[in-house]
Coordinates of N, CA and C in Angstrom, one line a residue:
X252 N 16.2 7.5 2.5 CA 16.7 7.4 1.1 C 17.5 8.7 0.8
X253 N 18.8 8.5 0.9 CA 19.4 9.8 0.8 C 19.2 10.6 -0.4
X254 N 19.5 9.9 -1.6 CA 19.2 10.2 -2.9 C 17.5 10.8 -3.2
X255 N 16.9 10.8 -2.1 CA 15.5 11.0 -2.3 C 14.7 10.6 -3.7
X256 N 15.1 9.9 -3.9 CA 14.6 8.8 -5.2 C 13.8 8.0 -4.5
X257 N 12.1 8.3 -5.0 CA 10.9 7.6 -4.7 C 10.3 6.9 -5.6
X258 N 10.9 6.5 -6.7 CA 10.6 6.2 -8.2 C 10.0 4.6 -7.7
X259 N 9.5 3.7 -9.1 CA 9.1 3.0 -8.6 C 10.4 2.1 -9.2
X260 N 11.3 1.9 -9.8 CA 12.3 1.7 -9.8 C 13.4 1.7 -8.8
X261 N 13.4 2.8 -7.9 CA 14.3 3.0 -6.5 C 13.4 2.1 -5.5
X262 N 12.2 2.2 -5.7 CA 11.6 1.3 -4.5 C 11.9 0.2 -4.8
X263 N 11.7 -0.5 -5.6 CA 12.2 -1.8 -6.2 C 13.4 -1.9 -5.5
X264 N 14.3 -1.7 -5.7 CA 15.6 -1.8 -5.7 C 16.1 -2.0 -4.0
X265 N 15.3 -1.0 -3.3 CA 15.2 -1.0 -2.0 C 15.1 -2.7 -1.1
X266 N 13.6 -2.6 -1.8 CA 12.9 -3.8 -1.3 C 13.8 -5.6 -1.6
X267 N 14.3 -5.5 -3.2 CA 15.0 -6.5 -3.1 C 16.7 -6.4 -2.5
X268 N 16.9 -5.4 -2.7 CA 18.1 -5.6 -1.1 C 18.3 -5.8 0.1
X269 N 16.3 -5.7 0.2 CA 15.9 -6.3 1.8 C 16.0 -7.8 1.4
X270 N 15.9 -8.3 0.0 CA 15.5 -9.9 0.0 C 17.4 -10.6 0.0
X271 N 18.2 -9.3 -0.7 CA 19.2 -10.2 -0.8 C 20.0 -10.0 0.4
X272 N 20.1 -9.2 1.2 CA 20.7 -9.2 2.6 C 19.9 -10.3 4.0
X273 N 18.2 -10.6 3.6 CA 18.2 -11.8 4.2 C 18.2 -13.2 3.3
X274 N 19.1 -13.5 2.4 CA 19.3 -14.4 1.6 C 18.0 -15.1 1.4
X275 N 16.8 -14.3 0.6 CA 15.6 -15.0 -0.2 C 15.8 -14.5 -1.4
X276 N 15.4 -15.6 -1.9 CA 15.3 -15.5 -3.4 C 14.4 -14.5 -4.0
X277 N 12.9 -15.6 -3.9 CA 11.3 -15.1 -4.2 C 10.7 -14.8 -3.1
X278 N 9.9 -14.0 -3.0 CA 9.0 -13.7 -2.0 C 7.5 -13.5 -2.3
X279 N 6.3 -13.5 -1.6 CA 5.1 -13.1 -2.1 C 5.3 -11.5 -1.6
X280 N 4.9 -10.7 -2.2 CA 4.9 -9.2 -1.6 C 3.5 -8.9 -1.6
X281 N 3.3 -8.3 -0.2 CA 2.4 -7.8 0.1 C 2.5 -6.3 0.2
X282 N 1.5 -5.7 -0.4 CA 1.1 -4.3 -0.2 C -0.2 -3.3 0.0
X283 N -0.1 -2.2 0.7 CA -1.2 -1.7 0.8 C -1.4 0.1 0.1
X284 N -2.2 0.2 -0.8 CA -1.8 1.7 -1.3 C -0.9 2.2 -2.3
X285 N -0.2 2.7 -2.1 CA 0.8 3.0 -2.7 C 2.4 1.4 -2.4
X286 N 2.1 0.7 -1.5 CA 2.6 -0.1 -1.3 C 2.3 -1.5 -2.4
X287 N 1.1 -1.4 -2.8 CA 0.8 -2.2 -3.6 C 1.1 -2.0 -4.9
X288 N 1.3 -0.7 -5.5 CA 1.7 -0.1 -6.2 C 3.0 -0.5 -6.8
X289 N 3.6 -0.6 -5.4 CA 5.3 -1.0 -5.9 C 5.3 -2.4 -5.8
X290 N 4.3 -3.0 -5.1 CA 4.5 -4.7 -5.6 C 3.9 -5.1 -6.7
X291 N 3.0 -4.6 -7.6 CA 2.3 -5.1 -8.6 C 3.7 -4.7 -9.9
X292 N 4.1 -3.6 -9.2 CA 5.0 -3.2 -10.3 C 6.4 -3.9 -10.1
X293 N 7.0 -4.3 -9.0 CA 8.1 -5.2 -9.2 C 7.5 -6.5 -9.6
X294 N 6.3 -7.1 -9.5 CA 6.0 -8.2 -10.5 C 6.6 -8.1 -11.9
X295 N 6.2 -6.9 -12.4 CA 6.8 -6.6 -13.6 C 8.0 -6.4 -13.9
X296 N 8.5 -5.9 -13.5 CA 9.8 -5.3 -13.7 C 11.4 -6.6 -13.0
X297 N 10.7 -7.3 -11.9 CA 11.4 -8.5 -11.4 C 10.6 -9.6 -11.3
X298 N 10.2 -10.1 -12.1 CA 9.5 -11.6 -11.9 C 10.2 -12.7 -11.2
X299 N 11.2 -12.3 -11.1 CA 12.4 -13.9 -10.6 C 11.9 -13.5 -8.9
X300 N 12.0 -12.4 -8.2 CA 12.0 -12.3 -7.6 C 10.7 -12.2 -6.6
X301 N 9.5 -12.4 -7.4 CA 8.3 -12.1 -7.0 C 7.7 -13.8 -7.2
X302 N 7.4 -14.2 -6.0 CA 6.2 -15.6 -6.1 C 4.8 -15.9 -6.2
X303 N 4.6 -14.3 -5.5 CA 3.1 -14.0 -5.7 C 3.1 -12.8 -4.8
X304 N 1.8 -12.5 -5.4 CA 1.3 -11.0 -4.9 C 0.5 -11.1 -4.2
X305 N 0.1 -9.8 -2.9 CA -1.4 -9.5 -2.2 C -1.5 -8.1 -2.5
X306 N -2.5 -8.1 -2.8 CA -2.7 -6.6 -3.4 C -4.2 -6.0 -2.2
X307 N -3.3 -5.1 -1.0 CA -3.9 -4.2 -0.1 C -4.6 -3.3 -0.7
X308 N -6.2 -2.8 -0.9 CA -6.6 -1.2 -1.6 C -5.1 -0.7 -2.3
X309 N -5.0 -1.5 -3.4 CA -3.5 -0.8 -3.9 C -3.8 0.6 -4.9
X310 N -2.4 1.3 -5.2 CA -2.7 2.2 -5.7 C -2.7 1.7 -7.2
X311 N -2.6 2.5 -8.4 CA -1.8 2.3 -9.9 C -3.1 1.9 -10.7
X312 N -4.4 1.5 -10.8 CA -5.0 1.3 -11.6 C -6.2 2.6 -12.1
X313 N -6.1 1.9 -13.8 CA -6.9 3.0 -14.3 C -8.2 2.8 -14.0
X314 N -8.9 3.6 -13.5 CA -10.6 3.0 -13.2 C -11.0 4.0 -12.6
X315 N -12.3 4.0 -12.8 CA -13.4 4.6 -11.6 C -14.3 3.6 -11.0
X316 N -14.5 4.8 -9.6 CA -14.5 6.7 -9.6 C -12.8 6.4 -9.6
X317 N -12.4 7.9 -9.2 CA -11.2 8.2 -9.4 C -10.8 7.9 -7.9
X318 N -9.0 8.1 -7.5 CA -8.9 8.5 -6.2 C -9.4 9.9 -5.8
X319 N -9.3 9.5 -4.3 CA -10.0 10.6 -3.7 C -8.7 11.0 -2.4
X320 N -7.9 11.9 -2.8 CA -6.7 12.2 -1.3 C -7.9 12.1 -0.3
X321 N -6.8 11.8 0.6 CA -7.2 12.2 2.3 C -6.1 13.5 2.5
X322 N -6.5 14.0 3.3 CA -6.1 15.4 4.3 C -4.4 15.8 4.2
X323 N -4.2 14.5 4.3 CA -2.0 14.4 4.6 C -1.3 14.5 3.2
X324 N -2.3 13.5 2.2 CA -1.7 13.6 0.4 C -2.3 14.6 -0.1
X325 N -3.4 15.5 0.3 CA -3.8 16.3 -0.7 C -2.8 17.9 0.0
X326 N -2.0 17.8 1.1 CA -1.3 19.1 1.1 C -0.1 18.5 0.8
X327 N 0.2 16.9 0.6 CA 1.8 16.7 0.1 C 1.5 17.3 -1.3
X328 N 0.3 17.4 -2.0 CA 0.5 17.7 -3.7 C 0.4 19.1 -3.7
X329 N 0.4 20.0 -3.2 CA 0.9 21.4 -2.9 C 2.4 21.8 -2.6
X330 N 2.4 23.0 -3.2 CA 4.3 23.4 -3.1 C 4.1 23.8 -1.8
X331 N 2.8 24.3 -1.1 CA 3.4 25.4 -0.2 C 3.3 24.2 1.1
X332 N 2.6 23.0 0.7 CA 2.7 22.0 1.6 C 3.9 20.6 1.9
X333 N 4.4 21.2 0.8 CA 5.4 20.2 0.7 C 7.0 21.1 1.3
X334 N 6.7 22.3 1.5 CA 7.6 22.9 2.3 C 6.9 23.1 3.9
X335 N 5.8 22.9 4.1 CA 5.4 23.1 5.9 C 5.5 21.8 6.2
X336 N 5.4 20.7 5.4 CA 5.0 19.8 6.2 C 6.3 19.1 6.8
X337 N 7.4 18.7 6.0 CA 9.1 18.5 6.6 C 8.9 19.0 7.9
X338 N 8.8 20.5 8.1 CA 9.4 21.0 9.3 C 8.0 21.5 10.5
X339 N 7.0 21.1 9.8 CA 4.9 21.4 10.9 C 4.4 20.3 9.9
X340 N 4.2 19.7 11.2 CA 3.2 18.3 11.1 C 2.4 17.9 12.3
X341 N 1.3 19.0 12.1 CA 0.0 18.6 13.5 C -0.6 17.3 13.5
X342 N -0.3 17.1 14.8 CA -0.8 15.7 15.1 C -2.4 15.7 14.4
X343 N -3.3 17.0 14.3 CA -4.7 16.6 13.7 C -5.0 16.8 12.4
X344 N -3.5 16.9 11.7 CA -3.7 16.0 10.6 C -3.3 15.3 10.1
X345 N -2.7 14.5 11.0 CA -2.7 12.9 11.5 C -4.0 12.5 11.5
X346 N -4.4 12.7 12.6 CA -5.5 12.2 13.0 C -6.9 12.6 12.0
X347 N -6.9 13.6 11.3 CA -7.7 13.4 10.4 C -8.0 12.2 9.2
X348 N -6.3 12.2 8.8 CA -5.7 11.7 7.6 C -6.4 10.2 7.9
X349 N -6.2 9.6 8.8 CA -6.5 8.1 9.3 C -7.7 8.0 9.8
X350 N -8.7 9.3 9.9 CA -10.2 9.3 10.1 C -10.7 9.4 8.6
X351 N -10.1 9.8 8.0 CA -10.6 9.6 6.7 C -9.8 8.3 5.6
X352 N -9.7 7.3 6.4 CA -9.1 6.3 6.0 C -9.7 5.0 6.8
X353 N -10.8 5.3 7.6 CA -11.1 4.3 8.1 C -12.5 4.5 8.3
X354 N -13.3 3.2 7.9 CA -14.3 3.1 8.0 C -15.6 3.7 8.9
X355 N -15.0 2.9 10.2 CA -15.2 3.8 11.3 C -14.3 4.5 12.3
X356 N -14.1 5.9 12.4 CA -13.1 6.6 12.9 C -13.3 6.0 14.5
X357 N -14.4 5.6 14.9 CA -14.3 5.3 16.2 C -13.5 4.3 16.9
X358 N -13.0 3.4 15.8 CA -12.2 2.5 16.0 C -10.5 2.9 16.0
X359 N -10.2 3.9 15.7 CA -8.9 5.0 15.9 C -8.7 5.0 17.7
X360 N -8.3 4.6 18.2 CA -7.5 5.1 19.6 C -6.5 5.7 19.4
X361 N -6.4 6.4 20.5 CA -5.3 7.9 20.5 C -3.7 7.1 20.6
X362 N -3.8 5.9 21.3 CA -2.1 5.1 20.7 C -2.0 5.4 19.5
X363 N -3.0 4.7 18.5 CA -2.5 3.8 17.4 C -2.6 5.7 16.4
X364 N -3.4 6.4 16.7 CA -3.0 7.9 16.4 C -1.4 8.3 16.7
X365 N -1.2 8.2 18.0 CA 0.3 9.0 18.5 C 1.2 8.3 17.8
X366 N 1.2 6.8 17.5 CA 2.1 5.9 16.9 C 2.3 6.5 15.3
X367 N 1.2 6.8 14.6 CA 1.1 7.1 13.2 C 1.8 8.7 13.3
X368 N 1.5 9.4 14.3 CA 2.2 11.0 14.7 C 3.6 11.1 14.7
X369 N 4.1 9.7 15.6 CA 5.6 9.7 15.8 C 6.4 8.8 14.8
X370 N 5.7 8.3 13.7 CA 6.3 7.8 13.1 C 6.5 8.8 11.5
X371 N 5.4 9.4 11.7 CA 5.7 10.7 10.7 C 6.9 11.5 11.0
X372 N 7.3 11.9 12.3 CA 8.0 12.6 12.6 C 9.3 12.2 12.9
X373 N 9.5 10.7 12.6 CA 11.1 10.0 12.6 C 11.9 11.1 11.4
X374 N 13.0 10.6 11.8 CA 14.0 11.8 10.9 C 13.8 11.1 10.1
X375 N 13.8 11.7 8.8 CA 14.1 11.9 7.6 C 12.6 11.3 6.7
X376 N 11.4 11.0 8.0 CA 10.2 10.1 7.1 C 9.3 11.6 6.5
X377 N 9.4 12.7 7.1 CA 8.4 13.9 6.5 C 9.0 14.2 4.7
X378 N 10.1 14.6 5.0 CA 10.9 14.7 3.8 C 10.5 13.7 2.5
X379 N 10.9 12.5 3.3 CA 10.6 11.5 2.3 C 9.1 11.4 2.1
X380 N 7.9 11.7 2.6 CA 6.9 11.8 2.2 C 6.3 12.8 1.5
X381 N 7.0 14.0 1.5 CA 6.4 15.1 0.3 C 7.6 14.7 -0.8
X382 N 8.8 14.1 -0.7 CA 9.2 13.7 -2.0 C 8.5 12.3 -3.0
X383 N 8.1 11.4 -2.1 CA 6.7 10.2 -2.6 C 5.8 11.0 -3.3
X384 N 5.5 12.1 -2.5 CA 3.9 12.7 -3.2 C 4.2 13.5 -4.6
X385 N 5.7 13.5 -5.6 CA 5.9 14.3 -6.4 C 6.6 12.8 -7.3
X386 N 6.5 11.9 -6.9 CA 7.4 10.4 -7.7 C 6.6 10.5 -8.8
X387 N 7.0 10.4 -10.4 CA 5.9 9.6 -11.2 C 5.5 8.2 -10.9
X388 N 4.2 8.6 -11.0 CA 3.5 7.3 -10.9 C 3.4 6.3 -12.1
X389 N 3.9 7.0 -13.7 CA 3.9 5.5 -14.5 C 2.2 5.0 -15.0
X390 N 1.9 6.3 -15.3 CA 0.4 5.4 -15.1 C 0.8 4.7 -16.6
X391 N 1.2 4.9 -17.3 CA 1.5 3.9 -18.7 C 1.7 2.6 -18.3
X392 N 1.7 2.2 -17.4 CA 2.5 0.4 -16.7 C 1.4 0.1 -16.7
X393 N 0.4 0.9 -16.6 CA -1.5 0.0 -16.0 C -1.5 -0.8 -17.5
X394 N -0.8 -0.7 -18.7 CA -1.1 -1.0 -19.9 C -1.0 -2.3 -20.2
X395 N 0.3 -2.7 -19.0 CA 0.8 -3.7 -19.1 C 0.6 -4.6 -17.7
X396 N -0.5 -4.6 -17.1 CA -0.8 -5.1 -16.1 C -1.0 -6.8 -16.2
X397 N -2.1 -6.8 -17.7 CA -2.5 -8.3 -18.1 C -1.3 -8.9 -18.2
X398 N 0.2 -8.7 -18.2 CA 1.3 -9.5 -18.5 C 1.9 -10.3 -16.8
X399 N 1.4 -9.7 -16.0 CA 1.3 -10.3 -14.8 C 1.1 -12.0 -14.6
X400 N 2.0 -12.6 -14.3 CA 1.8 -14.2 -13.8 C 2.0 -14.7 -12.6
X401 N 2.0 -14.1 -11.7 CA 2.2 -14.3 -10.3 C 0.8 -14.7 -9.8
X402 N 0.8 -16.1 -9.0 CA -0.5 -15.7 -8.0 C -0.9 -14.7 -7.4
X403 N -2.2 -14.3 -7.7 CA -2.3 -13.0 -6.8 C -3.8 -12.6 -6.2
X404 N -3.7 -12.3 -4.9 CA -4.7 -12.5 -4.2 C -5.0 -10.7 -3.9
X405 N -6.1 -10.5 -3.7 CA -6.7 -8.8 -3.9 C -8.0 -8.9 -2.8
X406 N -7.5 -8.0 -1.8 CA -8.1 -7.5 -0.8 C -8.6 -5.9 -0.4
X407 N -9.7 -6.2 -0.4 CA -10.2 -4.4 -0.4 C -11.1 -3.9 0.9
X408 N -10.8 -3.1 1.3 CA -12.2 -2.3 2.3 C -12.9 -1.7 1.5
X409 N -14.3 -2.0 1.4 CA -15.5 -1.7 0.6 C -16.0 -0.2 1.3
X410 N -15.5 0.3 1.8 CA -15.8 1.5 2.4 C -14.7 2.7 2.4
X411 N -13.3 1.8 1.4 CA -12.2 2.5 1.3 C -12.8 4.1 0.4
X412 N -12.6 5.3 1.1 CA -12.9 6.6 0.5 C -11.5 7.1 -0.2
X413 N -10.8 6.2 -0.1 CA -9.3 7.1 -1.2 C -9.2 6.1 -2.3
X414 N -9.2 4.9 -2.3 CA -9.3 4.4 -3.5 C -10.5 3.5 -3.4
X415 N -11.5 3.7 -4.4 CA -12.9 3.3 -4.2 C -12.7 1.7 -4.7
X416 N -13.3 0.7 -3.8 CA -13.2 -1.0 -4.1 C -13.1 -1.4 -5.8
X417 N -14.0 -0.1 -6.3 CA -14.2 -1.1 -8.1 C -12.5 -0.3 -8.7
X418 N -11.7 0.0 -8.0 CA -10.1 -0.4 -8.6 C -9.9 -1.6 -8.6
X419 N -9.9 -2.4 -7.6 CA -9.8 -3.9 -6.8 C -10.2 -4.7 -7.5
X420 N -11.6 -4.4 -8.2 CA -12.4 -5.0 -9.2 C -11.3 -5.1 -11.0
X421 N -11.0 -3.9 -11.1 CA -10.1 -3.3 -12.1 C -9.1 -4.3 -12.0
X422 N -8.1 -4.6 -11.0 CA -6.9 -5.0 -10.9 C -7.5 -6.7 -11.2
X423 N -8.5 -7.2 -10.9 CA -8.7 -8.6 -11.0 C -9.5 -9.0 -11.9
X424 N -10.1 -8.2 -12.7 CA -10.4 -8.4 -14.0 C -8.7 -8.4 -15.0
X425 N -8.4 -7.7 -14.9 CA -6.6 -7.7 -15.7 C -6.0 -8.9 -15.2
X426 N -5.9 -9.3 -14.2 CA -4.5 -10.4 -13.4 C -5.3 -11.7 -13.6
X427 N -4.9 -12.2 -14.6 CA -5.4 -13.4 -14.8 C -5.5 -14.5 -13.7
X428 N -6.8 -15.6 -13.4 CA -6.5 -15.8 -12.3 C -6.2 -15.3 -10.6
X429 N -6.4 -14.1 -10.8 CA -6.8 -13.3 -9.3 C -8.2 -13.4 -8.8
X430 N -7.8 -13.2 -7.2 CA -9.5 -13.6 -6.6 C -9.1 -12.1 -5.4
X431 N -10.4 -11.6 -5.7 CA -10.6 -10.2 -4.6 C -11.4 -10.4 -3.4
X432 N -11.0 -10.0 -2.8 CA -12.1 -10.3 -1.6 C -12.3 -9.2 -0.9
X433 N -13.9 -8.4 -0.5 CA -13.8 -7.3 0.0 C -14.4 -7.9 1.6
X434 N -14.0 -6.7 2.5 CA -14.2 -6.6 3.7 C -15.1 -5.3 4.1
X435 N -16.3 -6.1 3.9 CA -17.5 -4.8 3.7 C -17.3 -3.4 5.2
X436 N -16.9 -3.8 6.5 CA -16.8 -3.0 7.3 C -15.5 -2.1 7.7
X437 N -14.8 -2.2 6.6 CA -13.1 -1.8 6.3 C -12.7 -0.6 5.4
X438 N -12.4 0.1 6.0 CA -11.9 1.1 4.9 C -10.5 1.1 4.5
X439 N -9.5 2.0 4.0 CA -8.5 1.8 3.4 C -7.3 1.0 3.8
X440 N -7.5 1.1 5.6 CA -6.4 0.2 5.8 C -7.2 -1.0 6.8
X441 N -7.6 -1.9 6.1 CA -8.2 -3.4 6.3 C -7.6 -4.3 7.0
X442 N -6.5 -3.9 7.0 CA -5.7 -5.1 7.6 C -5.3 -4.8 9.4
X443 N -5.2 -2.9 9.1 CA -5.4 -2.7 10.5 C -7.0 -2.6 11.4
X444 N -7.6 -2.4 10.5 CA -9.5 -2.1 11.0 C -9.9 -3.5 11.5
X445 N -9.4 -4.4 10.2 CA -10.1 -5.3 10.9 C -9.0 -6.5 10.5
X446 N -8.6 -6.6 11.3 CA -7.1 -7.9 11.2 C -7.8 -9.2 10.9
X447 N -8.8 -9.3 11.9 CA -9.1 -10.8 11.9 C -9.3 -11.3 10.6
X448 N -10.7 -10.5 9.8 CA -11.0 -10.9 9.0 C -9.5 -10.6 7.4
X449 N -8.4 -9.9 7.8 CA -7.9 -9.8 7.3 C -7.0 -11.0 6.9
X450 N -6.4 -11.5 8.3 CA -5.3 -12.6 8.1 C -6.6 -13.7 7.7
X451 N -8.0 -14.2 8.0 CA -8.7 -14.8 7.5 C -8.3 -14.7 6.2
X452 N -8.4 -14.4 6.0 CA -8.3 -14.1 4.0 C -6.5 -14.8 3.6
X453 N -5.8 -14.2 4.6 CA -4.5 -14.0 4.1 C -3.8 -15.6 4.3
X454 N -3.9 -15.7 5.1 CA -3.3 -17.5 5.7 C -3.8 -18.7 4.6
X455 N -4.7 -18.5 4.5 CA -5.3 -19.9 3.6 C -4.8 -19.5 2.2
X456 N -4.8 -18.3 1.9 CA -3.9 -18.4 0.6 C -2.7 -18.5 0.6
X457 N -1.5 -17.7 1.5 CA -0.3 -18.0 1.8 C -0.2 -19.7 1.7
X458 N -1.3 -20.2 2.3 CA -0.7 -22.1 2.6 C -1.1 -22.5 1.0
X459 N -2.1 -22.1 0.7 CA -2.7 -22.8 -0.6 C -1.6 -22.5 -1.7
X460 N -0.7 -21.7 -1.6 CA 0.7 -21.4 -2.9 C 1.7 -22.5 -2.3
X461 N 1.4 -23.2 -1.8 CA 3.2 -24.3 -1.4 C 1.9 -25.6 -1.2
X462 N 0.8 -26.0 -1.8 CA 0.5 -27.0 -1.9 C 0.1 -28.2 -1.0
X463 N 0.3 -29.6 -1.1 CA 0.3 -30.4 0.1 C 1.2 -29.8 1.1
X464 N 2.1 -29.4 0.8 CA 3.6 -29.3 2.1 C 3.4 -28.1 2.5
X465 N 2.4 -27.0 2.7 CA 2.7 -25.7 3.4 C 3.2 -26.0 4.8
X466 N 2.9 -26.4 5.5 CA 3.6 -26.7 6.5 C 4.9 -26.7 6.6
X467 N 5.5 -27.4 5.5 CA 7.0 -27.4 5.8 C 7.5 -25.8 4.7
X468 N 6.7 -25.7 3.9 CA 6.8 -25.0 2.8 C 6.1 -23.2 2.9
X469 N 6.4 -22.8 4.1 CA 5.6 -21.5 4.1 C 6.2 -20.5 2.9
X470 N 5.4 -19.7 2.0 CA 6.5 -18.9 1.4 C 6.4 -17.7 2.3
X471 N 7.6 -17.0 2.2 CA 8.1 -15.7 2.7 C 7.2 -15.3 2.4
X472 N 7.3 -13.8 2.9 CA 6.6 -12.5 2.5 C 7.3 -11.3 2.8
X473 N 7.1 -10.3 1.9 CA 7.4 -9.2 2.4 C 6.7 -8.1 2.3
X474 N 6.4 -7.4 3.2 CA 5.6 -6.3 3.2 C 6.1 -5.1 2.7
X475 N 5.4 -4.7 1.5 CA 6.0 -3.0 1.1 C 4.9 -1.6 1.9
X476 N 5.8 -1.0 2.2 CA 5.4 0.0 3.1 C 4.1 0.8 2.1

């Protein structure tokens, strides 16, 4: 993002240029975190464009406990970290950041660590991640959550330590019609900890939004980062 515009507005904007350069209309968006964040909030902001929602441990809701950073966002919210980390980014805290993001650290292999290491370190992704960690977040929009009409389906790791499950709870008491489902052995990133039970969850709802004809009728998806 050259403009280094992290806003939830620029994300928007991003994501539906991914829909209109592969000619979709509506999509369901899926997100995790801060990824969720920007899909609950393009529900809002683009309803044409949105068919339904999955909401990953997302971020944006008002509730307790509070968030809790892990290791990598609590030095992006520092000045003196948001100038080391662009140009020094230790692989161990990487590897912290995602041990404290998962239920059980022992399930972390040193790939799926080096993959999260080198992908930090792609040009221009460090930059863009201490400019994310200073984006307003809008907590005013939580106000207007209940105005949400998208199907929407809410998935949480019950062991998630950065955003505690009763958000998840928060978001589906507001979204009329939402159903949450926690994955008791999962922590923040559920979908990587534990896939199976994750696409479990995920497929029967994807088919159950297109009716008798899912089969012929998959809807899209897009994943926000």
């Amino acid at each position: 993002n050259k403009s280094r515009d992290y806003s939830a507005k620029a994300m928007i904007g991003a994501a539906t240029a991914v829909l209109d350069d592969a000619k979709v209309e509506k999509a369901v968006w899926v997100g995790n975190s801060m990824g969720g964040w920007v899909a609950w909030r393009a529900a809002l902001d683009v309803p044409a464009r949105v068919s339904g929602l999955v909401l990953v441990d997302a971020s944006g809701a008002v509730a307790e406990p509070p968030v809790k950073l892990y290791l990598g966002a609590r030095l992006t919210q520092s000045w003196l970290g948001r100038q080391l980390l662009p140009i020094l980014t230790p692989r161990s805290v990487v590897q912290s950041s995602l041990e404290q993001n998962y239920a059980d650290p022992k399930r972390l292999s040193e790939a799926l660590v080096t993959r999260y290491w080198d992908l930090a370190r792609y040009p221009g992704n460090r930059q863009a991640t201490a400019d994310r960690a200073i984006a307003d977040r809008e907590t005013a929009k939580w106000n207007d959550i209940g105005k949400l009409s998208a199907p929407t389906l809410i998935i949480w790791g019950k062991q998630d330590r950065t955003i505690p499950w009763q958000h998840g709870k928060a978001f589906e008491r507001a979204i009329a019609g939402s159903k949450m489902h926690v994955i008791a052995d999962a922590g923040h990133l559920p979908m990587e900890e534990a896939p199976k039970q994750f696409v479990g969850l995920l497929q029967p709802w994807l088919a159950s939004q297109t009716g008798p004809n899912a089969s012929a009728q998959t809807p899209r998806a897009i994943p926000v980062p």
